[in-house]
Amino acid sequence: MSGSGITTLAGGSGVDSLTIVQNGGIPHQFYVEGIEQIIGSSIDDRVSLGDAGNTLTITGVEVLTGGAGTDLVTLSSDNDTIKLTGIESVDGGAGGDLVVLGDSGGTIAIRNVESLVGGSGIDHVILSEGDDTILMRGVETLDAGAGNDTIRLGGSGNTLTILKAETIIGGGSNDIVTLGDGGNLVAVSQVETLIGGAGLDSVALSSGNDTLTASGVESIDGGAGMDVVFLAGAGGTVTVRGVEVLVGSTGIDHVILSEADDTFIFRAVETLDAGAGNDAISLGDTPNTVTILNAETIIGGASSDTVTLGDGGNVVAVRQVETLIGGTGTDRITLSGGDDTLSLTGIEFLDAGAGSDVITLGDQGGAVTLHNVEILYGGSGVDQITLSDGDDTLITVGIETLDAGAGNDRISLGNRGGTYTILNAETIIGGTGSDVVTLGGDGNVMAVRLIDTLIGGAGVDHITLSSSNDTVSASGIESIDGGLGDDSVTLIG
């Protein structure tokens, strides 16, 4: 059957075919019902379907509008470009097909369509259960179905919800993708914002350089490129692998690194578990207050960084961190070879390295073993310091107890004065303040100068004063050698 200028056409009970012929360049408009095949002309053909529901094959029709019933449309094997409105299902066939959805919105099932453009309405698109590769824009919701589906976003930026897709590739503009509920395992590239759904979402970024803002995503694998991830939303827990730069949200962010070796720059994260690998953590240049566990190296940024080590014990190299707080386990810290200024609380072992290092102890007090520290300030608590068995030269203020260890140790007391218990030191030099030193241990052989009061311990103490003029009050000392200067010794007790 052929039609030219026909407005309404109803098919019979058999298989009916409508071929539209050219009518002097005038666009054709048809209202059809019960037609199984429509072949358009070479000009603009517009077909509206009746309300009873239709199943038909379309070739060469530019605009197709469905009726109130369920309309199932199959496009020809040619390359078709068609605008659909009110159609429930379309199969694009073997060609390269471009489908444009009308502005009324709705739900449509799509199969074998290569390009899809949504209208101004709310479009809900459901892909078939086969493997689909589709370029789309202007769609609000896409359910990719059960196959292995690759979704490419086109146009000038998209905001949509996608579920059950295996691969999502953004376009050249700003794309915001929300993953549907139920959990997603998806590869993502060139998407600017990714929002997870209610399930467990695992996202793998492409091997290129990606910059992504993520919210509500449980796992991110950055791949081989240089990846920058911004966390958004109210905070949460995310497992990260292969990401080079991570910026936390305004919420409470708990980041878990993979068990591989990670090199990682981050800021504004509250908790970081570096996992089982050999991990180097660099803090960004804004101030950071963070709890870190299982990291091997921590590098502070340009601002003031406060790092709390997680419980269970840590062995970690640290540099450019201003405040370090230990956990409940035994924490062993090595500072870099540069000059470090660091406030310590709850740290059991510290090797300050080769630079000139200034260490301030926190106010809670405690016991710490030190090596290669040049200047040490005690806090308001009771500080018990043990130096390593090497040769140490230390300036210290505000320390209650100092065990200098087995080396040849030279201890200088700061100028504000104090009361100290010192053992196993070879030389003690007081400051300009009033210094009261009690010698600990089972006896000491020690050179002393500028000490105001010296109290011996339980053992036999042999004291040599410096070659300058010393004035000292002594108690419990068994032997004093005044040296070359003019010395005044007052025995007390």
Coordinates of C-alpha atoms in Angstrom, one line a residue, residues 236-421:
G236 CA 32.7 8.7 54.6
T237 CA 35.0 5.8 54.1
V238 CA 36.8 5.3 50.7
T239 CA 39.4 2.8 49.6
V240 CA 41.9 4.3 47.2
R241 CA 44.6 2.8 44.9
G242 CA 46.7 4.4 42.2
V243 CA 45.6 8.0 43.0
E244 CA 48.3 10.5 43.2
V245 CA 46.5 13.5 44.8
L246 CA 43.5 13.3 47.1
V247 CA 41.7 16.3 48.6
G248 CA 39.2 15.7 51.4
S249 CA 35.7 17.1 51.8
T250 CA 34.4 19.3 54.5
G251 CA 33.1 16.2 56.2
I252 CA 35.0 13.5 58.1
D253 CA 36.9 11.5 55.6
H254 CA 38.4 8.0 56.3
V255 CA 40.7 6.9 53.5
I256 CA 42.1 3.4 53.2
L257 CA 45.0 2.8 50.8
S258 CA 45.5 -0.4 49.0
E259 CA 48.0 -3.0 50.1
A260 CA 50.3 -2.0 47.3
D261 CA 53.1 0.5 47.5
D262 CA 51.5 4.0 47.4
T263 CA 53.0 7.4 46.8
F264 CA 50.3 9.9 47.7
I265 CA 49.7 13.6 48.3
F266 CA 46.6 14.5 50.2
R267 CA 45.0 17.3 52.3
A268 CA 41.9 17.8 54.4
V269 CA 41.5 14.1 55.2
E270 CA 40.8 13.2 58.8
T271 CA 42.0 9.5 58.9
L272 CA 44.3 7.7 56.6
D273 CA 45.1 3.9 56.8
A274 CA 48.0 3.4 54.4
G275 CA 47.6 -0.4 54.3
A276 CA 50.3 -3.1 54.1
G277 CA 52.6 -1.7 51.3
N278 CA 55.5 0.7 51.5
D279 CA 53.7 4.0 51.5
A280 CA 55.0 7.5 51.2
I281 CA 52.4 10.1 52.3
S282 CA 52.8 13.8 51.5
L283 CA 50.5 16.3 53.1
G284 CA 49.3 19.2 51.0
D285 CA 50.3 22.8 51.6
T286 CA 47.2 23.8 53.6
P287 CA 47.2 23.0 57.3
N288 CA 46.4 19.3 58.1
T289 CA 45.1 17.6 61.2
V290 CA 45.1 13.9 60.5
T291 CA 45.4 10.4 62.0
I292 CA 47.7 8.2 60.0
L293 CA 48.4 4.5 60.5
N294 CA 50.5 1.9 58.6
A295 CA 52.5 4.5 56.7
E296 CA 56.3 4.2 56.2
T297 CA 57.0 7.8 55.3
I298 CA 55.1 11.0 56.2
I299 CA 56.1 14.3 54.6
G300 CA 54.5 17.5 55.8
G301 CA 53.4 20.4 53.6
A302 CA 54.2 24.1 53.7
S303 CA 51.7 24.9 56.5
S304 CA 51.4 23.6 60.1
D305 CA 50.6 19.9 60.1
T306 CA 49.4 17.8 63.1
V307 CA 49.7 14.1 62.7
T308 CA 48.4 11.5 65.1
L309 CA 49.7 8.0 64.6
G310 CA 47.2 5.2 64.8
D311 CA 47.2 2.6 67.5
G312 CA 49.1 -0.6 67.3
G313 CA 52.6 0.8 66.9
N314 CA 54.3 2.5 63.9
V315 CA 57.7 2.6 62.3
V316 CA 57.7 5.7 60.2
A317 CA 60.1 8.3 58.6
V318 CA 58.8 11.9 59.1
R319 CA 59.8 15.3 57.8
Q320 CA 58.3 18.8 57.7
V321 CA 55.6 17.8 60.2
E322 CA 55.1 20.3 63.1
T323 CA 53.3 18.1 65.6
L324 CA 53.4 14.4 66.0
I325 CA 51.2 12.4 68.4
G326 CA 51.8 8.7 69.0
G327 CA 49.2 6.1 69.4
T328 CA 48.8 3.4 72.1
G329 CA 51.4 1.2 70.6
T330 CA 55.2 1.6 70.4
D331 CA 56.0 4.3 67.8
R332 CA 59.5 4.5 66.3
I333 CA 60.2 7.7 64.4
T334 CA 63.0 8.7 62.1
L335 CA 63.3 12.3 61.0
S336 CA 64.8 13.4 57.7
G337 CA 68.4 14.4 57.2
G338 CA 67.3 18.1 57.2
D339 CA 66.7 20.5 60.1
D340 CA 63.5 19.6 61.8
T341 CA 61.4 21.4 64.4
L342 CA 58.9 19.0 65.9
S343 CA 56.5 18.8 68.8
L344 CA 56.2 15.2 70.1
T345 CA 53.6 13.5 72.3
G346 CA 53.4 9.8 73.0
I347 CA 56.4 8.8 70.9
E348 CA 58.6 6.1 72.3
F349 CA 61.7 6.2 70.0
L350 CA 63.0 9.1 67.9
D351 CA 66.0 9.3 65.6
A352 CA 66.3 12.8 64.4
G353 CA 68.8 12.1 61.7
A354 CA 71.7 14.3 60.4
G355 CA 70.3 17.8 60.6
S356 CA 70.0 20.3 63.5
D357 CA 66.8 19.2 65.2
V358 CA 64.7 21.0 67.8
I359 CA 62.2 18.7 69.6
T360 CA 59.5 19.9 72.0
L361 CA 57.8 17.3 74.1
G362 CA 54.1 17.6 74.8
D363 CA 52.6 18.3 78.2
Q364 CA 51.4 14.8 79.1
G365 CA 54.9 13.6 79.9
G366 CA 56.2 10.1 79.3
A367 CA 59.3 8.1 78.4
V368 CA 61.1 8.6 75.1
T369 CA 64.4 7.4 73.6
L370 CA 66.3 9.9 71.5
H371 CA 69.1 9.8 69.0
N372 CA 70.7 12.7 67.0
V373 CA 68.6 15.4 68.7
E374 CA 70.4 18.7 69.2
I375 CA 67.9 20.7 71.2
L376 CA 65.2 19.2 73.5
Y377 CA 62.4 21.1 75.3
G378 CA 60.4 19.3 77.9
G379 CA 56.7 19.8 78.5
S380 CA 54.8 20.5 81.7
G381 CA 54.5 16.7 82.4
V382 CA 57.2 14.5 83.8
D383 CA 59.6 13.6 81.0
Q384 CA 61.9 10.7 81.1
I385 CA 64.5 10.8 78.4
T386 CA 66.9 8.0 77.4
L387 CA 69.7 8.9 74.9
S388 CA 71.0 6.3 72.5
D389 CA 74.2 4.4 73.1
G390 CA 76.1 6.7 70.7
D391 CA 77.9 9.9 71.5
D392 CA 75.3 12.6 72.0
T393 CA 75.6 16.4 72.3
L394 CA 72.3 17.8 73.6
I395 CA 70.9 21.1 74.8
T396 CA 67.9 20.4 77.0
V397 CA 65.4 22.4 79.1
G398 CA 62.5 21.3 81.2
I399 CA 63.4 17.6 81.4
E400 CA 62.9 15.8 84.7
T401 CA 65.1 12.7 84.1
L402 CA 67.8 12.1 81.5
D403 CA 69.7 8.8 81.0
A404 CA 72.5 9.6 78.6
G405 CA 73.2 6.0 77.7
A406 CA 76.5 4.3 77.0
G407 CA 78.3 6.8 74.7
N408 CA 80.4 9.9 75.4
D409 CA 77.6 12.4 76.1
R410 CA 77.7 16.1 76.6
I411 CA 74.5 17.6 78.1
S412 CA 73.9 21.4 78.1
L413 CA 71.1 22.7 80.3
G414 CA 69.1 25.7 78.9
N415 CA 69.2 29.1 80.5
R416 CA 65.8 29.1 82.2
G417 CA 67.0 26.9 85.1
G418 CA 65.5 23.6 86.3
T419 CA 65.7 20.5 88.4
Y420 CA 67.1 17.4 86.7
T421 CA 68.0 13.9 87.4

